């Protein structure tokens, strides 16, 4: 299809598509003339991915390009794609800014796991543990261990989903989408779960919301 | 203690403390003279909380003030404090921007839960499901259901931690800290878990990190 049609089908403005092409977020179409190119299903799917990464995912153009480069590079293994996606969505944290106690607390919770010392998640989690400690939660090991058990369930679910896919391209895309959008999905469901568990324990739905759901059956 | 001492003990500059006072993030000290006030342990703890909310938590000053007001208002129940904390960390999402199919998919995953239609987490999760759908994950019910099971574990852990605390002030603070910092803690541990599960399945730690941990025992 021509660019005008790609725009109509995807619902993305031609100017935006041209911007994605310039920024190498979308591969060039097949040339059909000096000023014309044609685009296929792969471009349509890629447009959806780019929109998800920049929109709900909140990535910068540079971060989105990094993960897309990882998807497209046939030399890059799935493990590297995971790594690229993790780095794109993680703050750049200086390990020196984290206390030894913070690292020790995270390492106790994830004891037995194979985690690189500079895994961006390990740094982020240790920094949060330092912040919890600063507000008086100095003995929260049991609490955080339950986070670790839940995180393991989510990681298993992510990898099962990736492995069920037929081809490497789809797997790489899912690694990126799952990593980038999975945080937002989890934190959303977590807030719903907080309201649910509160309602179960205290007998009333969170009353700040305008139209509470009746308890029902 | 005087402000200079509060600054020394907390490690927070006097100018920053004065800013927090002006912004009503920190309650005024007890007046001891026309230009002097004295501060206590409660101020020290509150300083740690403010720093955590504005720093690792990433809240704006206005959002931090909203949750602190909820903590300090004796009329506000724990459920309302949860609600205030959730709103402070959630994007303001227009329900009209989400497809009916997105809502339906989230409602299937959280079937039986007591969740208000406008729970900010429900809106956020439905928006993410729409984004997954746009990149071809139209039948991810089994995948997302495992997120829901994990989120329920985390919500139970959060409420157990709150209920174990001796007084209402500490409970309200923990509701806020857990809600605001819990997302960052979970996403960090999740990335560590992804590396771990990948290593278990594919036999090698993520090789993008400079100093991989040897497999060990």
GROMACS .gro file of C-alpha atoms in nm:
model
  434
    1UNK     CA    1   0.000   0.000   0.000
    2UNK     CA    2   0.104   0.362  -0.049
    3UNK     CA    3   0.176   0.592   0.240
    4UNK     CA    4  -0.168   0.758   0.224
    5UNK     CA    5  -0.329   0.417   0.262
    6UNK     CA    6  -0.092   0.316   0.542
    7UNK     CA    7  -0.200   0.634   0.720
    8UNK     CA    8  -0.570   0.560   0.671
    9UNK     CA    9  -0.545   0.197   0.781
   10UNK     CA   10  -0.324   0.272   1.085
   11UNK     CA   11  -0.502   0.593   1.183
   12UNK     CA   12  -0.162   0.763   1.207
   13UNK     CA   13  -0.110   1.095   1.024
   14UNK     CA   14   0.122   1.099   0.722
   15UNK     CA   15   0.342   1.361   0.891
   16UNK     CA   16   0.384   1.130   1.191
   17UNK     CA   17   0.471   0.834   0.968
   18UNK     CA   18   0.732   1.048   0.791
   19UNK     CA   19   0.874   1.145   1.128
   20UNK     CA   20   0.901   0.777   1.228
   21UNK     CA   21   1.078   0.702   0.896
   22UNK     CA   22   1.326   0.988   0.950
   23UNK     CA   23   1.391   0.870   1.306
   24UNK     CA   24   1.444   0.510   1.184
   25UNK     CA   25   1.160   0.383   1.400
   26UNK     CA   26   0.993   0.249   1.085
   27UNK     CA   27   1.189   0.079   0.805
   28UNK     CA   28   1.173   0.240   0.460
   29UNK     CA   29   0.913   0.107   0.216
   30UNK     CA   30   1.002  -0.071  -0.109
   31UNK     CA   31   1.084   0.192  -0.373
   32UNK     CA   32   0.838   0.197  -0.665
   33UNK     CA   33   0.949   0.525  -0.820
   34UNK     CA   34   1.170   0.825  -0.753
   35UNK     CA   35   0.925   0.965  -0.498
   36UNK     CA   36   0.712   0.664  -0.417
   37UNK     CA   37   0.738   0.360  -0.197
   38UNK     CA   38   0.505   0.083  -0.096
   39UNK     CA   39   0.440  -0.050   0.252
   40UNK     CA   40   0.318  -0.386   0.376
   41UNK     CA   41   0.172  -0.565   0.677
   42UNK     CA   42   0.508  -0.554   0.855
   43UNK     CA   43   0.504  -0.173   0.842
   44UNK     CA   44   0.151  -0.167   0.981
   45UNK     CA   45   0.249  -0.391   1.272
   46UNK     CA   46   0.562  -0.185   1.337
   47UNK     CA   47   0.356   0.135   1.346
   48UNK     CA   48   0.142  -0.019   1.620
   49UNK     CA   49   0.455  -0.111   1.813
   50UNK     CA   50   0.607   0.238   1.778
   51UNK     CA   51   0.287   0.401   1.892
   52UNK     CA   52   0.266   0.169   2.194
   53UNK     CA   53   0.629   0.234   2.293
   54UNK     CA   54   0.606   0.614   2.259
   55UNK     CA   55   0.252   0.641   2.393
   56UNK     CA   56   0.150   0.416   2.682
   57UNK     CA   57   0.509   0.294   2.718
   58UNK     CA   58   0.637   0.650   2.761
   59UNK     CA   59   0.973   0.584   2.590
   60UNK     CA   60   1.178   0.861   2.432
   61UNK     CA   61   1.242   0.839   2.057
   62UNK     CA   62   1.604   0.740   2.128
   63UNK     CA   63   1.501   0.461   2.368
   64UNK     CA   64   1.237   0.335   2.127
   65UNK     CA   65   1.500   0.324   1.850
   66UNK     CA   66   1.733   0.123   2.073
   67UNK     CA   67   1.479  -0.149   2.138
   68UNK     CA   68   1.364  -0.154   1.775
   69UNK     CA   69   1.725  -0.190   1.661
   70UNK     CA   70   1.753  -0.487   1.899
   71UNK     CA   71   1.440  -0.645   1.749
   72UNK     CA   72   1.564  -0.599   1.392
   73UNK     CA   73   1.924  -0.711   1.438
   74UNK     CA   74   1.940  -1.083   1.351
   75UNK     CA   75   2.267  -1.108   1.546
   76UNK     CA   76   2.093  -1.010   1.867
   77UNK     CA   77   1.966  -1.296   2.080
   78UNK     CA   78   1.641  -1.283   2.274
   79UNK     CA   79   1.842  -1.240   2.594
   80UNK     CA   80   2.004  -0.928   2.448
   81UNK     CA   81   1.668  -0.798   2.337
   82UNK     CA   82   1.541  -0.840   2.694
   83UNK     CA   83   1.844  -0.654   2.813
   84UNK     CA   84   1.793  -0.367   2.564
   85UNK     CA   85   1.426  -0.340   2.660
   86UNK     CA   86   1.509  -0.338   3.030
   87UNK     CA   87   1.765  -0.063   2.984
   88UNK     CA   88   1.523   0.146   2.777
   89UNK     CA   89   1.264   0.150   3.055
   90UNK     CA   90   1.503   0.179   3.350
   91UNK     CA   91   1.646   0.492   3.506
   92UNK     CA   92   2.020   0.523   3.473
   93UNK     CA   93   2.120   0.468   3.836
   94UNK     CA   94   2.469   0.519   3.973
   95UNK     CA   95   2.544   0.210   4.189
   96UNK     CA   96   2.752   0.437   4.415
   97UNK     CA   97   2.434   0.620   4.516
   98UNK     CA   98   2.295   0.303   4.677
   99UNK     CA   99   2.392   0.186   5.025
  100UNK     CA  100   2.555  -0.151   5.084
  101UNK     CA  101   2.262  -0.229   5.315
  102UNK     CA  102   2.017  -0.164   5.031
  103UNK     CA  103   2.200  -0.409   4.805
  104UNK     CA  104   2.223  -0.663   5.086
  105UNK     CA  105   1.847  -0.644   5.149
  106UNK     CA  106   1.763  -0.701   4.782
  107UNK     CA  107   2.013  -0.985   4.758
  108UNK     CA  108   1.854  -1.160   5.056
  109UNK     CA  109   1.512  -1.134   4.894
  110UNK     CA  110   1.640  -1.266   4.561
  111UNK     CA  111   1.877  -1.523   4.713
  112UNK     CA  112   1.953  -1.805   4.470
  113UNK     CA  113   1.855  -1.602   4.164
  114UNK     CA  114   2.098  -1.557   3.876
  115UNK     CA  115   2.114  -1.178   3.860
  116UNK     CA  116   2.404  -0.968   3.732
  117UNK     CA  117   2.529  -0.712   3.984
  118UNK     CA  118   2.445  -0.431   3.740
  119UNK     CA  119   2.104  -0.561   3.633
  120UNK     CA  120   1.906  -0.233   3.609
  121UNK     CA  121   1.623  -0.388   3.810
  122UNK     CA  122   1.855  -0.485   4.093
  123UNK     CA  123   1.981  -0.124   4.110
  124UNK     CA  124   1.628   0.019   4.096
  125UNK     CA  125   1.499  -0.218   4.365
  126UNK     CA  126   1.796  -0.151   4.596
  127UNK     CA  127   1.740   0.223   4.561
  128UNK     CA  128   1.374   0.180   4.657
  129UNK     CA  129   1.472  -0.031   4.957
  130UNK     CA  130   1.698   0.255   5.067
  131UNK     CA  131   1.399   0.491   5.040
  132UNK     CA  132   1.179   0.254   5.245
  133UNK     CA  133   1.453   0.238   5.506
  134UNK     CA  134   1.468   0.620   5.522
  135UNK     CA  135   1.100   0.628   5.621
  136UNK     CA  136   1.142   0.369   5.893
  137UNK     CA  137   1.074   0.039   5.716
  138UNK     CA  138   1.399  -0.119   5.821
  139UNK     CA  139   1.269  -0.471   5.869
  140UNK     CA  140   1.047  -0.529   5.568
  141UNK     CA  141   1.207  -0.851   5.449
  142UNK     CA  142   0.887  -1.053   5.475
  143UNK     CA  143   0.692  -0.787   5.290
  144UNK     CA  144   0.941  -0.757   5.005
  145UNK     CA  145   0.986  -1.134   4.977
  146UNK     CA  146   0.622  -1.154   4.875
  147UNK     CA  147   0.694  -0.898   4.601
  148UNK     CA  148   0.975  -1.123   4.482
  149UNK     CA  149   0.747  -1.430   4.470
  150UNK     CA  150   0.492  -1.232   4.268
  151UNK     CA  151   0.762  -1.095   4.035
  152UNK     CA  152   0.881  -1.448   3.966
  153UNK     CA  153   0.527  -1.547   3.865
  154UNK     CA  154   0.510  -1.253   3.623
  155UNK     CA  155   0.853  -1.331   3.475
  156UNK     CA  156   0.751  -1.694   3.419
  157UNK     CA  157   0.429  -1.578   3.253
  158UNK     CA  158   0.625  -1.338   3.027
  159UNK     CA  159   0.867  -1.606   2.911
  160UNK     CA  160   0.592  -1.865   2.858
  161UNK     CA  161   0.412  -1.614   2.636
  162UNK     CA  162   0.730  -1.545   2.437
  163UNK     CA  163   0.813  -1.913   2.392
  164UNK     CA  164   0.464  -1.995   2.263
  165UNK     CA  165   0.516  -1.765   1.962
  166UNK     CA  166   0.601  -1.920   1.625
  167UNK     CA  167   0.884  -1.702   1.496
  168UNK     CA  168   1.180  -1.510   1.630
  169UNK     CA  169   1.055  -1.171   1.508
  170UNK     CA  170   0.729  -1.205   1.696
  171UNK     CA  171   0.920  -1.329   2.002
  172UNK     CA  172   1.152  -1.028   1.998
  173UNK     CA  173   0.859  -0.790   1.961
  174UNK     CA  174   0.680  -0.953   2.251
  175UNK     CA  175   0.989  -0.931   2.471
  176UNK     CA  176   0.992  -0.556   2.410
  177UNK     CA  177   0.618  -0.502   2.443
  178UNK     CA  178   0.597  -0.718   2.755
  179UNK     CA  179   0.887  -0.542   2.922
  180UNK     CA  180   0.780  -0.189   2.831
  181UNK     CA  181   0.403  -0.223   2.881
  182UNK     CA  182   0.409  -0.494   3.148
  183UNK     CA  183   0.502  -0.252   3.427
  184UNK     CA  184   0.204  -0.029   3.349
  185UNK     CA  185  -0.025  -0.332   3.323
  186UNK     CA  186   0.091  -0.470   3.655
  187UNK     CA  187   0.070  -0.143   3.845
  188UNK     CA  188  -0.281  -0.086   3.709
  189UNK     CA  189  -0.405  -0.431   3.809
  190UNK     CA  190  -0.229  -0.389   4.143
  191UNK     CA  191  -0.437  -0.078   4.223
  192UNK     CA  192  -0.754  -0.265   4.132
  193UNK     CA  193  -0.639  -0.551   4.358
  194UNK     CA  194  -0.575  -0.306   4.644
  195UNK     CA  195  -0.932  -0.181   4.622
  196UNK     CA  196  -1.060  -0.539   4.605
  197UNK     CA  197  -0.860  -0.666   4.903
  198UNK     CA  198  -0.950  -0.354   5.105
  199UNK     CA  199  -1.318  -0.411   5.029
  200UNK     CA  200  -1.292  -0.776   5.134
  201UNK     CA  201  -1.123  -0.687   5.461
  202UNK     CA  202  -1.303  -0.367   5.557
  203UNK     CA  203  -1.638  -0.442   5.400
  204UNK     CA  204  -1.677  -0.142   5.170
  205UNK     CA  205  -1.542  -0.040   4.835
  206UNK     CA  206  -1.301   0.254   4.823
  207UNK     CA  207  -1.543   0.541   4.864
  208UNK     CA  208  -1.338   0.805   4.685
  209UNK     CA  209  -1.456   0.678   4.348
  210UNK     CA  210  -1.773   0.839   4.217
  211UNK     CA  211  -1.968   0.524   4.126
  212UNK     CA  212  -1.877   0.229   4.347
  213UNK     CA  213  -1.963  -0.116   4.223
  214UNK     CA  214  -2.219  -0.286   4.448
  215UNK     CA  215  -2.083  -0.598   4.619
  216UNK     CA  216  -2.299  -0.811   4.386
  217UNK     CA  217  -2.339  -1.186   4.414
  218UNK     CA  218   1.582   2.061   6.787
  219UNK     CA  219   1.638   2.382   6.592
  220UNK     CA  220   1.621   2.395   6.215
  221UNK     CA  221   2.001   2.385   6.176
  222UNK     CA  222   2.009   2.062   6.374
  223UNK     CA  223   1.715   1.916   6.183
  224UNK     CA  224   1.913   1.987   5.867
  225UNK     CA  225   2.228   1.820   6.002
  226UNK     CA  226   2.047   1.512   6.130
  227UNK     CA  227   1.835   1.466   5.816
  228UNK     CA  228   2.108   1.559   5.569
  229UNK     CA  229   1.861   1.796   5.399
  230UNK     CA  230   1.970   2.157   5.336
  231UNK     CA  231   1.803   2.435   5.538
  232UNK     CA  232   1.684   2.601   5.215
  233UNK     CA  233   1.512   2.275   5.113
  234UNK     CA  234   1.347   2.238   5.455
  235UNK     CA  235   1.219   2.597   5.428
  236UNK     CA  236   1.080   2.517   5.085
  237UNK     CA  237   0.898   2.211   5.227
  238UNK     CA  238   0.754   2.429   5.506
  239UNK     CA  239   0.632   2.691   5.257
  240UNK     CA  240   0.476   2.420   5.041
  241UNK     CA  241   0.303   2.267   5.347
  242UNK     CA  242   0.481   1.935   5.293
  243UNK     CA  243   0.625   1.968   5.643
  244UNK     CA  244   0.421   2.096   5.940
  245UNK     CA  245   0.545   2.410   6.115
  246UNK     CA  246   0.764   2.364   6.422
  247UNK     CA  247   0.660   2.471   6.772
  248UNK     CA  248   0.727   2.844   6.813
  249UNK     CA  249   0.992   2.926   7.074
  250UNK     CA  250   1.043   3.291   6.982
  251UNK     CA  251   0.952   3.548   6.717
  252UNK     CA  252   1.194   3.394   6.465
  253UNK     CA  253   1.257   3.053   6.615
  254UNK     CA  254   1.082   2.720   6.620
  255UNK     CA  255   1.171   2.376   6.741
  256UNK     CA  256   1.128   2.048   6.555
  257UNK     CA  257   1.090   1.692   6.678
  258UNK     CA  258   1.110   1.328   6.570
  259UNK     CA  259   0.785   1.359   6.376
  260UNK     CA  260   0.942   1.630   6.159
  261UNK     CA  261   1.243   1.411   6.094
  262UNK     CA  262   1.026   1.120   5.986
  263UNK     CA  263   0.813   1.344   5.769
  264UNK     CA  264   1.126   1.480   5.598
  265UNK     CA  265   1.221   1.124   5.503
  266UNK     CA  266   0.873   1.067   5.365
  267UNK     CA  267   0.875   1.389   5.160
  268UNK     CA  268   1.215   1.307   5.017
  269UNK     CA  269   1.100   0.956   4.922
  270UNK     CA  270   0.782   1.083   4.755
  271UNK     CA  271   0.955   1.359   4.557
  272UNK     CA  272   1.270   1.156   4.483
  273UNK     CA  273   1.234   0.785   4.409
  274UNK     CA  274   0.854   0.820   4.402
  275UNK     CA  275   0.872   1.090   4.136
  276UNK     CA  276   0.565   1.281   4.262
  277UNK     CA  277   0.509   1.649   4.190
  278UNK     CA  278   0.495   1.885   4.489
  279UNK     CA  279   0.117   1.916   4.442
  280UNK     CA  280   0.067   1.537   4.437
  281UNK     CA  281   0.292   1.493   4.741
  282UNK     CA  282   0.088   1.756   4.927
  283UNK     CA  283  -0.234   1.573   4.841
  284UNK     CA  284  -0.118   1.245   4.991
  285UNK     CA  285   0.035   1.417   5.294
  286UNK     CA  286  -0.292   1.600   5.354
  287UNK     CA  287  -0.468   1.264   5.344
  288UNK     CA  288  -0.224   1.124   5.601
  289UNK     CA  289  -0.268   1.420   5.835
  290UNK     CA  290  -0.645   1.456   5.816
  291UNK     CA  291  -0.793   1.258   6.108
  292UNK     CA  292  -1.127   1.249   5.925
  293UNK     CA  293  -0.975   1.055   5.638
  294UNK     CA  294  -1.004   0.677   5.662
  295UNK     CA  295  -0.730   0.441   5.548
  296UNK     CA  296  -0.939   0.357   5.243
  297UNK     CA  297  -0.945   0.724   5.145
  298UNK     CA  298  -0.571   0.749   5.201
  299UNK     CA  299  -0.523   0.453   4.965
  300UNK     CA  300  -0.742   0.629   4.716
  301UNK     CA  301  -0.548   0.957   4.744
  302UNK     CA  302  -0.217   0.774   4.704
  303UNK     CA  303  -0.345   0.583   4.400
  304UNK     CA  304  -0.464   0.903   4.235
  305UNK     CA  305  -0.133   1.076   4.304
  306UNK     CA  306   0.065   0.810   4.119
  307UNK     CA  307  -0.183   0.744   3.838
  308UNK     CA  308  -0.214   0.921   3.506
  309UNK     CA  309  -0.536   1.110   3.458
  310UNK     CA  310  -0.700   0.889   3.196
  311UNK     CA  311  -1.017   0.978   3.008
  312UNK     CA  312  -1.236   0.664   3.018
  313UNK     CA  313  -1.370   0.763   2.674
  314UNK     CA  314  -1.022   0.704   2.528
  315UNK     CA  315  -1.042   0.332   2.614
  316UNK     CA  316  -1.224   0.077   2.400
  317UNK     CA  317  -1.513  -0.127   2.536
  318UNK     CA  318  -1.310  -0.437   2.443
  319UNK     CA  319  -1.020  -0.314   2.660
  320UNK     CA  320  -1.250  -0.274   2.961
  321UNK     CA  321  -1.411  -0.611   2.891
  322UNK     CA  322  -1.071  -0.783   2.884
  323UNK     CA  323  -0.966  -0.633   3.216
  324UNK     CA  324  -1.302  -0.716   3.372
  325UNK     CA  325  -1.267  -1.081   3.267
  326UNK     CA  326  -0.923  -1.098   3.426
  327UNK     CA  327  -1.044  -0.938   3.750
  328UNK     CA  328  -1.383  -1.114   3.753
  329UNK     CA  329  -1.527  -1.131   4.104
  330UNK     CA  330  -1.316  -0.842   4.232
  331UNK     CA  331  -1.480  -0.542   4.398
  332UNK     CA  332  -1.342  -0.264   4.177
  333UNK     CA  333  -1.506   0.073   4.111
  334UNK     CA  334  -1.555   0.145   3.740
  335UNK     CA  335  -1.334   0.455   3.771
  336UNK     CA  336  -1.059   0.296   3.980
  337UNK     CA  337  -0.748   0.460   3.828
  338UNK     CA  338  -0.578   0.120   3.805
  339UNK     CA  339  -0.867  -0.028   3.610
  340UNK     CA  340  -0.844   0.261   3.361
  341UNK     CA  341  -0.464   0.229   3.333
  342UNK     CA  342  -0.477  -0.149   3.286
  343UNK     CA  343  -0.753  -0.127   3.024
  344UNK     CA  344  -0.551   0.131   2.832
  345UNK     CA  345  -0.248  -0.101   2.834
  346UNK     CA  346  -0.463  -0.391   2.714
  347UNK     CA  347  -0.573  -0.170   2.421
  348UNK     CA  348  -0.204  -0.108   2.341
  349UNK     CA  349  -0.125  -0.482   2.356
  350UNK     CA  350  -0.418  -0.543   2.123
  351UNK     CA  351  -0.283  -0.284   1.876
  352UNK     CA  352   0.040  -0.480   1.846
  353UNK     CA  353  -0.138  -0.809   1.783
  354UNK     CA  354  -0.181  -0.956   2.133
  355UNK     CA  355  -0.554  -1.003   2.100
  356UNK     CA  356  -0.580  -1.327   2.295
  357UNK     CA  357  -0.358  -1.270   2.596
  358UNK     CA  358  -0.614  -1.358   2.862
  359UNK     CA  359  -0.404  -1.640   3.008
  360UNK     CA  360  -0.096  -1.418   3.021
  361UNK     CA  361  -0.272  -1.128   3.192
  362UNK     CA  362  -0.456  -1.355   3.434
  363UNK     CA  363  -0.116  -1.448   3.578
  364UNK     CA  364  -0.044  -1.078   3.627
  365UNK     CA  365  -0.372  -1.051   3.818
  366UNK     CA  366  -0.283  -1.344   4.044
  367UNK     CA  367   0.055  -1.184   4.118
  368UNK     CA  368  -0.104  -0.843   4.179
  369UNK     CA  369  -0.341  -0.998   4.430
  370UNK     CA  370  -0.043  -1.144   4.620
  371UNK     CA  371   0.121  -0.800   4.632
  372UNK     CA  372  -0.201  -0.630   4.747
  373UNK     CA  373  -0.241  -0.888   5.026
  374UNK     CA  374   0.120  -0.832   5.130
  375UNK     CA  375   0.068  -0.452   5.135
  376UNK     CA  376  -0.242  -0.473   5.354
  377UNK     CA  377  -0.086  -0.728   5.591
  378UNK     CA  378   0.206  -0.489   5.638
  379UNK     CA  379  -0.026  -0.196   5.709
  380UNK     CA  380  -0.240  -0.391   5.954
  381UNK     CA  381   0.063  -0.506   6.152
  382UNK     CA  382   0.149  -0.147   6.244
  383UNK     CA  383   0.058  -0.015   6.588
  384UNK     CA  384  -0.095   0.325   6.517
  385UNK     CA  385  -0.309   0.493   6.254
  386UNK     CA  386  -0.044   0.754   6.163
  387UNK     CA  387   0.211   0.487   6.080
  388UNK     CA  388  -0.053   0.291   5.890
  389UNK     CA  389  -0.147   0.592   5.679
  390UNK     CA  390   0.218   0.665   5.604
  391UNK     CA  391   0.276   0.305   5.500
  392UNK     CA  392  -0.026   0.309   5.273
  393UNK     CA  393   0.126   0.606   5.093
  394UNK     CA  394   0.482   0.477   5.085
  395UNK     CA  395   0.374   0.131   4.974
  396UNK     CA  396   0.155   0.265   4.697
  397UNK     CA  397   0.403   0.523   4.569
  398UNK     CA  398   0.725   0.320   4.603
  399UNK     CA  399   0.576  -0.026   4.557
  400UNK     CA  400   0.548   0.008   4.178
  401UNK     CA  401   0.917   0.092   4.146
  402UNK     CA  402   1.010  -0.192   4.383
  403UNK     CA  403   0.804  -0.444   4.191
  404UNK     CA  404   0.925  -0.340   3.846
  405UNK     CA  405   1.285  -0.356   3.967
  406UNK     CA  406   1.248  -0.703   4.117
  407UNK     CA  407   1.057  -0.809   3.804
  408UNK     CA  408   1.357  -0.723   3.584
  409UNK     CA  409   1.585  -0.922   3.812
  410UNK     CA  410   1.337  -1.212   3.793
  411UNK     CA  411   1.335  -1.191   3.412
  412UNK     CA  412   1.710  -1.230   3.405
  413UNK     CA  413   1.691  -1.518   3.652
  414UNK     CA  414   1.417  -1.709   3.469
  415UNK     CA  415   1.594  -1.651   3.133
  416UNK     CA  416   1.915  -1.787   3.281
  417UNK     CA  417   1.733  -2.093   3.415
  418UNK     CA  418   1.571  -2.166   3.081
  419UNK     CA  419   1.846  -2.071   2.839
  420UNK     CA  420   2.143  -2.156   3.052
  421UNK     CA  421   2.328  -1.825   3.058
  422UNK     CA  422   2.293  -1.497   3.241
  423UNK     CA  423   2.196  -1.190   3.037
  424UNK     CA  424   2.522  -1.111   2.867
  425UNK     CA  425   2.462  -0.740   2.819
  426UNK     CA  426   2.567  -0.671   3.176
  427UNK     CA  427   2.937  -0.603   3.224
  428UNK     CA  428   3.004  -0.844   3.510
  429UNK     CA  429   2.776  -1.145   3.499
  430UNK     CA  430   2.734  -1.348   3.814
  431UNK     CA  431   2.869  -1.701   3.771
  432UNK     CA  432   2.597  -1.965   3.791
  433UNK     CA  433   2.726  -2.068   4.134
  434UNK     CA  434   2.609  -2.375   4.323
   0.00000   0.00000   0.00000
